[in-house]
Amino acid sequence: MSLPAVATEADLTRENAVFRKVVRHIVPFLVLCYIVSYLDRVNVGFAKLQMSDDLGFSEASYGLGAGLFFIGYFLFEVPSNLLLQRVGARTWIARIMISWGVVSAAFVFVTGEKTFYVLRFLLGAAEAGFYPGVILYCTYWFPSYRRARVIAMFMSAIPVAGIFGNPLSGWILDAFHGVGGWQGWQWMFALEAVPALIVGVATLFYLDNGVRDAKWLSDEEKDVIERALAEDAPQQAAHGKVRDGFRDPKVWLMSLIYFCFIMGQYALTFWMPTFVESTGIKGNFAIGVLSAVPFLAALVAMNLFGRSADRRRERRWHLVVPSLMGAVGFSLAASWSGSTALSLIALSFAAAGVLTCAPLFWSLPTAFLSGTAAAAGLAVINSVGNLAGFASPYMIGALKDSTGSASIPMYVLALSLVVGAAAVLATKKDVVNR
């Protein structure tokens, strides 16, 4: 499908310049927010390297605790996203970040499985609504034909958090272990909670709720953005009520697709340090550095695929290909588990595929949802899909405990990605290819 018509080439040039300005102002700050979010969400993977021995956690109990985050996330996501639309992005995103910073810091007081489970659930409840809220926020600023690249830039926060956060977490575990009578994992939770509190407060002063609130845009620039959004709106379904977001069968197909992709994503983020350690690597900092390698591959792949999807205005195959890449990567990782070098190559291939799927996926539902139903529909998709964040780490831990093998979970993850790819091909290209 072609771009919405503009009067002249000069108009298109002007529109491109305006949207570049919007990207420069909004996207880097949102990326920073998501880096902080993701670091607080998944640093438990590094805490496991010490916490499991200190507190006597089994693989299954760790996996259950890691996954309970998503039960809280699931239960509170839809109301959180609806409240964001009602009270405004600035206030609600700031509330979310400050809340999760407080809960994340409270992990220093974990004494056993029960407190671990409760705090993981509360962290999910605190963070609920952040990710779909940002996706919804992007629809206030960018028409659909510009959105895949923007979301890919935003989602770059995941590999960036892995690239810098993994070595940082490993270093904190080693450098602060025993300082002040605290274990390294306690210091890691305390120190990595601080950025969420700082950035949460900064959000109140930096973000605007919408185009008309932006003092950094001229009236002419606001008109350019609103015209592009208005021209894009007729191509979306006219869902105006919350219940429409629940009733649309496409929303549930999207939920299935996202569930399959998230199975792979959180297997990597929660278990990557353990995967690397299992190849024979010793030392938390070394594990952190090597764990960052697959995220470097993902950072390159997700932005290349995002640019290509927007340029060609093709969505389905730009999801199918990386999904199958992830399936191949997990299968090879299962076969090459005895070699650190080969395992990192396989995990890099898996990460490049799996982490590319997430940003490109959101071009599908935002192509047909609009209005109040978008707030509900996007939250439904994200919350149902993110139940895989509960299923995936618990499945890996339970299978490792029951079989003693790390290979079987890898093959299950590969199968999940193949199912996701097949479900993508069930979508209608004339609906999503925009």
Coordinates of C-alpha atoms in Angstrom, one line a residue:
M1 CA 0.0 0.0 0.0
S2 CA 1.3 3.4 -0.9
L3 CA 1.9 6.3 1.4
P4 CA -1.0 8.7 2.0
A5 CA -1.1 11.3 -0.7
V6 CA 0.6 14.6 -0.2
A7 CA 0.1 17.7 -2.3
T8 CA 3.7 18.1 -3.5
E9 CA 7.2 16.7 -3.1
A10 CA 7.9 19.7 -1.0
D11 CA 5.1 18.7 1.4
L12 CA 6.5 15.2 1.7
T13 CA 10.0 16.6 2.4
R14 CA 8.5 18.9 5.1
E15 CA 6.5 16.0 6.6
N16 CA 9.7 13.8 6.8
A17 CA 11.6 16.7 8.5
V18 CA 8.8 17.1 11.1
F19 CA 8.7 13.4 11.9
R20 CA 12.5 13.3 12.2
K21 CA 12.1 16.0 14.8
V22 CA 9.5 14.0 16.7
V23 CA 11.7 10.9 16.6
R24 CA 14.6 12.9 18.0
H25 CA 12.6 14.3 20.8
I26 CA 10.5 11.3 21.9
V27 CA 12.2 8.1 21.0
P28 CA 15.5 8.4 22.8
F29 CA 13.7 9.1 26.1
L30 CA 11.3 6.2 25.6
V31 CA 14.3 4.0 24.9
L32 CA 15.9 5.1 28.1
C33 CA 12.6 4.3 30.0
Y34 CA 12.5 0.8 28.5
I35 CA 16.2 0.1 29.2
V36 CA 15.5 0.9 32.8
S37 CA 12.3 -1.2 32.8
Y38 CA 13.9 -4.2 31.2
L39 CA 16.9 -4.1 33.4
D40 CA 14.7 -4.2 36.5
R41 CA 12.5 -6.9 35.0
V42 CA 15.2 -9.4 34.0
N43 CA 18.1 -8.8 36.4
V44 CA 16.7 -11.7 38.4
G45 CA 18.5 -13.9 35.8
F46 CA 21.8 -12.7 37.2
A47 CA 20.6 -12.7 40.8
K48 CA 19.9 -16.4 40.3
L49 CA 23.6 -17.1 40.0
Q50 CA 24.0 -16.3 43.7
M51 CA 20.5 -16.2 45.1
S52 CA 19.6 -19.8 44.3
D53 CA 22.5 -21.1 46.4
D54 CA 22.0 -18.6 49.2
L55 CA 18.3 -19.2 49.5
G56 CA 18.1 -22.8 48.4
F57 CA 16.0 -22.3 45.2
S58 CA 15.5 -25.2 42.8
E59 CA 15.5 -24.6 39.0
A60 CA 11.7 -24.9 39.0
S61 CA 11.1 -22.6 42.0
Y62 CA 13.3 -19.9 40.3
G63 CA 11.4 -20.4 37.1
L64 CA 8.1 -20.0 38.9
G65 CA 9.2 -16.9 40.7
A66 CA 10.6 -15.3 37.5
G67 CA 7.3 -16.1 35.7
L68 CA 5.0 -14.8 38.4
F69 CA 5.9 -11.3 37.3
F70 CA 3.7 -11.9 34.3
I71 CA 0.7 -13.0 36.4
G72 CA 0.6 -9.6 38.0
Y73 CA 1.3 -8.0 34.6
F74 CA -1.6 -9.9 33.1
L75 CA -4.2 -9.0 35.8
F76 CA -3.5 -5.3 35.9
E77 CA -2.5 -4.5 32.3
V78 CA -5.8 -3.7 30.7
P79 CA -7.0 -1.4 33.5
S80 CA -3.6 0.3 33.5
N81 CA -3.7 1.0 29.8
L82 CA -7.2 2.4 30.0
L83 CA -6.2 4.6 32.9
L84 CA -3.2 5.9 30.8
Q85 CA -5.6 7.0 28.1
R86 CA -7.8 8.7 30.7
V87 CA -5.2 10.5 32.9
G88 CA -2.5 11.1 30.2
A89 CA 0.8 9.4 29.3
R90 CA 3.1 11.6 31.2
T91 CA 1.5 11.1 34.6
W92 CA 0.7 7.4 34.2
I93 CA 4.1 6.3 32.8
A94 CA 5.8 8.2 35.6
R95 CA 3.6 6.5 38.1
I96 CA 4.5 3.1 36.7
M97 CA 8.2 3.7 36.7
I98 CA 8.3 5.0 40.3
S99 CA 6.2 2.1 41.5
W100 CA 8.4 -0.5 39.9
G101 CA 11.5 1.2 41.2
V102 CA 10.3 0.9 44.8
V103 CA 9.3 -2.7 44.4
S104 CA 12.5 -3.6 42.7
A105 CA 14.5 -2.2 45.5
A106 CA 12.5 -4.3 48.0
F107 CA 14.0 -7.4 46.6
V108 CA 17.0 -6.9 48.9
F109 CA 14.7 -8.2 51.6
V110 CA 13.9 -11.5 50.0
T111 CA 14.5 -14.3 52.5
G112 CA 12.9 -17.3 50.8
E113 CA 10.6 -18.6 48.1
K114 CA 7.4 -16.9 49.5
T115 CA 8.8 -13.4 49.6
F116 CA 10.5 -13.9 46.2
Y117 CA 7.1 -15.0 44.7
V118 CA 5.2 -12.1 46.3
L119 CA 7.6 -9.4 45.1
R120 CA 7.8 -10.8 41.6
F121 CA 4.0 -10.7 41.4
L122 CA 4.0 -7.1 42.8
L123 CA 6.7 -6.0 40.3
G124 CA 4.5 -7.3 37.4
A125 CA 1.5 -5.4 38.8
A126 CA 3.6 -2.2 39.2
E127 CA 4.9 -2.4 35.6
A128 CA 1.6 -3.4 34.0
G129 CA 0.6 -1.1 31.2
F130 CA 4.1 0.4 30.5
Y131 CA 4.9 -1.4 27.3
P132 CA 1.4 -1.3 25.6
G133 CA 1.0 2.2 26.9
V134 CA 4.1 3.3 25.0
I135 CA 2.8 1.5 21.9
L136 CA -0.4 3.3 22.3
Y137 CA 1.5 6.6 22.9
C138 CA 3.3 6.1 19.6
T139 CA 0.0 5.9 17.8
Y140 CA -0.7 9.5 19.0
W141 CA 2.4 10.7 17.1
F142 CA 3.2 8.4 14.2
P143 CA 0.9 7.1 11.3
S144 CA 1.1 3.4 10.7
Y145 CA 3.5 3.6 7.8
R146 CA 6.2 5.1 10.1
R147 CA 5.5 3.0 13.1
A148 CA 7.5 -0.2 12.6
R149 CA 10.8 1.6 12.4
V150 CA 9.9 3.7 15.5
I151 CA 8.9 0.7 17.5
A152 CA 12.0 -1.2 16.4
M153 CA 14.1 1.8 17.7
F154 CA 12.1 1.7 21.0
M155 CA 12.6 -2.1 21.3
S156 CA 16.3 -1.7 20.7
A157 CA 16.2 -1.1 24.5
I158 CA 16.0 -4.8 25.0
P159 CA 19.4 -5.7 23.4
V160 CA 20.9 -2.5 24.7
A161 CA 19.8 -3.5 28.3
G162 CA 21.4 -6.8 27.7
I163 CA 24.6 -5.4 26.2
F164 CA 25.3 -3.0 29.1
G165 CA 23.1 -4.5 31.8
N166 CA 24.5 -8.0 31.7
P167 CA 28.2 -7.1 32.3
L168 CA 27.0 -4.5 34.9
S169 CA 25.0 -7.0 36.8
G170 CA 27.8 -9.5 36.8
W171 CA 30.3 -6.9 38.0
I172 CA 28.0 -5.8 40.8
L173 CA 27.5 -9.4 41.9
D174 CA 31.3 -9.9 42.2
A175 CA 32.4 -6.4 43.3
F176 CA 29.8 -5.8 46.0
H177 CA 29.5 -9.3 47.4
G178 CA 29.8 -9.1 51.2
V179 CA 29.9 -5.2 51.3
G180 CA 28.0 -4.0 54.4
G181 CA 26.9 -7.5 55.2
W182 CA 24.9 -7.8 52.0
Q183 CA 25.2 -10.4 49.3
G184 CA 26.0 -9.3 45.7
W185 CA 22.5 -9.9 44.5
Q186 CA 21.1 -7.6 47.2
W187 CA 23.3 -4.8 46.1
M188 CA 22.4 -5.4 42.4
F189 CA 18.7 -5.1 43.2
A190 CA 19.2 -1.9 45.2
L191 CA 21.5 -0.1 42.8
E192 CA 19.6 -1.0 39.6
A193 CA 16.4 0.3 41.1
V194 CA 17.7 3.8 41.4
P195 CA 17.5 4.7 37.7
A196 CA 13.8 3.8 37.6
L197 CA 13.0 6.3 40.3
I198 CA 15.1 9.1 38.7
V199 CA 13.7 8.6 35.2
G200 CA 10.2 8.2 36.6
V201 CA 10.4 11.7 38.1
A202 CA 12.0 13.1 34.9
T203 CA 9.0 11.7 32.9
L204 CA 6.7 14.2 34.6
F205 CA 8.7 17.1 33.2
Y206 CA 9.7 15.7 29.8
L207 CA 6.8 13.8 28.1
D208 CA 3.8 15.5 26.5
N209 CA 0.4 13.8 26.5
G210 CA -0.2 14.5 22.8
V211 CA 0.7 16.6 19.8
R212 CA -1.2 19.8 20.9
D213 CA 0.6 19.8 24.2
A214 CA 4.1 19.8 22.6
K215 CA 5.6 23.3 23.2
W216 CA 8.7 22.2 21.2
L217 CA 6.6 22.0 18.0
S218 CA 5.3 25.0 16.0
D219 CA 1.6 25.2 15.1
E220 CA 2.6 24.4 11.5
E221 CA 4.5 21.3 12.6
K222 CA 1.5 20.1 14.7
D223 CA -0.8 20.5 11.7
V224 CA 1.6 18.4 9.6
I225 CA 1.5 15.5 12.2
E226 CA -2.3 15.7 12.7
R227 CA -2.9 15.7 9.0
A228 CA -0.8 12.6 8.5
L229 CA -2.6 10.9 11.4
A230 CA -6.0 11.9 10.0
E231 CA -5.2 10.5 6.6
D232 CA -4.1 7.3 8.1
A233 CA -7.1 6.9 10.4
P234 CA -9.7 5.9 7.8
Q235 CA -7.7 2.8 7.0
Q236 CA -8.2 1.5 10.5
A237 CA -11.3 -0.2 11.8
A238 CA -13.7 2.2 13.5
H239 CA -13.6 0.5 16.9
G240 CA -14.8 3.0 19.4
K241 CA -15.7 1.0 22.5
V242 CA -13.6 -1.0 25.0
R243 CA -15.6 -4.2 24.3
D244 CA -14.7 -4.0 20.6
G245 CA -11.1 -4.6 21.5
F246 CA -12.1 -7.9 23.2
R247 CA -14.6 -9.1 20.6
D248 CA -12.4 -8.8 17.5
P249 CA -11.2 -12.3 16.5
K250 CA -8.0 -10.7 15.1
V251 CA -7.1 -9.5 18.6
W252 CA -7.0 -13.1 19.8
L253 CA -5.1 -14.2 16.8
M254 CA -2.6 -11.5 17.6
S255 CA -2.5 -12.7 21.2
L256 CA -1.5 -16.3 20.0
I257 CA 1.2 -14.9 17.7
Y258 CA 2.7 -12.7 20.5
F259 CA 2.5 -15.6 23.0
C260 CA 4.7 -17.8 20.7
F261 CA 7.2 -15.0 20.2
I262 CA 7.4 -14.1 23.9
M263 CA 8.1 -17.7 24.8
G264 CA 11.5 -17.3 23.0
Q265 CA 12.1 -13.8 24.2
Y266 CA 11.9 -14.5 27.9
A267 CA 13.7 -17.8 27.7
L268 CA 16.7 -15.7 26.5
T269 CA 16.4 -12.9 29.0
F270 CA 15.7 -15.0 32.1
W271 CA 18.0 -17.9 31.4
M272 CA 20.8 -16.5 29.2
P273 CA 23.3 -16.3 32.2
T274 CA 22.5 -19.9 33.1
F275 CA 22.8 -21.0 29.5
V276 CA 26.3 -19.4 29.3
E277 CA 27.3 -20.7 32.7
S278 CA 26.3 -24.2 31.6
T279 CA 29.0 -24.2 28.9
G280 CA 31.7 -24.1 31.5
I281 CA 32.2 -20.3 32.0
K282 CA 33.2 -19.2 35.5
G283 CA 32.9 -15.8 37.1
N284 CA 29.9 -13.6 37.1
F285 CA 31.5 -10.7 35.1
A286 CA 32.7 -13.1 32.4
I287 CA 29.2 -14.6 32.2
G288 CA 27.8 -11.1 31.9
V289 CA 30.2 -10.1 29.1
L290 CA 29.5 -13.3 27.1
S291 CA 25.8 -13.0 27.7
A292 CA 25.8 -9.6 26.0
V293 CA 27.1 -11.1 22.7
P294 CA 23.7 -12.4 21.4
F295 CA 22.1 -9.0 22.2
L296 CA 24.6 -7.3 20.0
A297 CA 23.4 -9.5 17.1
A298 CA 19.8 -8.8 18.0
L299 CA 20.4 -5.0 18.0
V300 CA 21.6 -5.1 14.4
A301 CA 19.0 -7.5 13.1
M302 CA 15.9 -5.8 14.6
N303 CA 16.8 -2.4 13.2
L304 CA 17.6 -3.8 9.7
F305 CA 14.3 -5.7 9.6
G306 CA 12.4 -2.7 10.9
R307 CA 13.8 -0.4 8.2
S308 CA 13.1 -3.0 5.5
A309 CA 9.5 -3.6 6.7
D310 CA 8.6 0.1 6.5
R311 CA 10.4 0.7 3.2
R312 CA 8.7 -2.3 1.5
R313 CA 5.5 -1.9 3.5
E314 CA 5.4 -5.6 4.0
R315 CA 4.8 -7.1 7.5
R316 CA 4.1 -10.8 7.4
W317 CA 7.3 -12.2 5.9
H318 CA 9.3 -9.7 7.9
L319 CA 7.9 -11.6 11.0
V320 CA 8.0 -15.1 9.6
V321 CA 11.7 -15.0 8.6
P322 CA 13.1 -13.9 12.0
S323 CA 10.7 -16.3 13.8
L324 CA 12.2 -19.2 11.9
M325 CA 15.7 -17.8 12.5
G326 CA 14.9 -18.0 16.2
A327 CA 13.7 -21.6 15.9
V328 CA 16.9 -22.6 14.1
G329 CA 19.0 -20.8 16.7
F330 CA 17.4 -22.6 19.6
S331 CA 17.7 -26.0 17.9
L332 CA 21.4 -25.5 17.2
A333 CA 21.9 -24.3 20.8
A334 CA 20.4 -27.5 22.0
S335 CA 22.8 -29.5 19.8
W336 CA 25.9 -27.4 20.5
S337 CA 25.6 -27.1 24.3
G338 CA 29.0 -28.6 24.9
S339 CA 30.9 -25.7 23.2
T340 CA 30.9 -22.1 24.5
A341 CA 31.8 -20.7 21.1
L342 CA 29.2 -22.7 19.1
S343 CA 26.5 -22.1 21.8
L344 CA 27.1 -18.3 21.6
I345 CA 26.8 -18.4 17.8
A346 CA 23.5 -20.4 18.1
L347 CA 22.2 -18.1 20.9
S348 CA 23.1 -15.0 18.8
F349 CA 21.1 -16.4 15.9
A350 CA 18.2 -17.2 18.2
A351 CA 18.3 -13.7 19.8
A352 CA 18.6 -11.9 16.4
G353 CA 15.4 -13.7 15.3
V354 CA 13.4 -13.7 18.5
L355 CA 14.0 -10.1 19.5
T356 CA 13.3 -8.9 16.0
C357 CA 9.8 -10.4 16.1
A358 CA 8.6 -8.2 19.0
P359 CA 8.9 -4.7 17.5
L360 CA 7.7 -5.8 14.1
F361 CA 4.8 -7.7 15.5
W362 CA 3.1 -4.5 16.8
S363 CA 2.7 -3.2 13.3
L364 CA 0.0 -5.9 12.8
P365 CA -2.5 -4.9 15.6
T366 CA -2.0 -1.2 15.3
A367 CA -2.9 -1.5 11.6
F368 CA -6.5 -2.3 12.4
L369 CA -7.2 -1.1 15.9
S370 CA -8.1 2.5 16.7
G371 CA -9.9 4.6 19.3
T372 CA -10.7 3.3 22.8
A373 CA -10.6 -0.2 21.4
A374 CA -6.9 0.2 20.7
A375 CA -6.2 0.9 24.4
A376 CA -8.1 -2.3 25.4
G377 CA -7.0 -4.4 22.4
L378 CA -3.3 -3.6 22.7
A379 CA -3.4 -4.3 26.4
V380 CA -5.3 -7.6 25.8
I381 CA -2.7 -8.8 23.2
N382 CA 0.3 -7.8 25.4
S383 CA -1.1 -9.2 28.6
V384 CA -2.2 -12.5 27.1
G385 CA 0.9 -12.8 25.1
N386 CA 3.0 -12.0 28.1
L387 CA 1.6 -15.0 29.9
A388 CA 4.3 -16.8 27.9
G389 CA 6.7 -14.8 30.2
F390 CA 5.2 -17.0 33.0
A391 CA 5.1 -20.2 31.0
S392 CA 8.5 -20.0 29.4
P393 CA 10.8 -19.7 32.5
Y394 CA 8.7 -22.1 34.5
M395 CA 8.7 -24.6 31.6
I396 CA 12.5 -24.4 31.3
G397 CA 13.1 -24.9 35.0
A398 CA 10.6 -27.7 35.4
L399 CA 12.0 -29.6 32.4
K400 CA 15.6 -29.1 33.6
D401 CA 14.7 -30.4 37.0
S402 CA 12.7 -33.4 35.7
T403 CA 15.0 -34.5 32.8
G404 CA 18.4 -33.1 33.8
S405 CA 18.7 -31.8 30.2
A406 CA 18.8 -28.2 28.9
S407 CA 18.3 -29.3 25.3
I408 CA 14.6 -30.4 25.6
P409 CA 13.4 -26.9 26.6
M410 CA 15.3 -25.5 23.6
Y411 CA 13.4 -27.7 21.2
V412 CA 10.1 -26.7 22.8
L413 CA 11.0 -23.1 22.3
A414 CA 11.8 -23.8 18.7
L415 CA 8.4 -25.4 18.1
S416 CA 6.7 -22.4 19.7
L417 CA 8.3 -20.1 17.2
V418 CA 7.3 -22.3 14.2
V419 CA 3.7 -22.1 15.4
G420 CA 4.0 -18.3 15.7
A421 CA 5.3 -18.1 12.1
A422 CA 2.4 -20.2 10.8
A423 CA -0.1 -18.0 12.7
V424 CA 1.4 -14.9 11.1
L425 CA 0.7 -16.3 7.7
A426 CA -3.0 -16.7 8.7
T427 CA -3.3 -12.9 8.8
K428 CA -4.6 -11.1 5.7
K429 CA -1.9 -9.2 4.0
D430 CA -4.2 -6.5 2.7
V431 CA -5.1 -5.7 6.4
V432 CA -1.5 -5.7 7.9
N433 CA 0.7 -4.7 5.0
R434 CA 0.7 -0.9 5.4

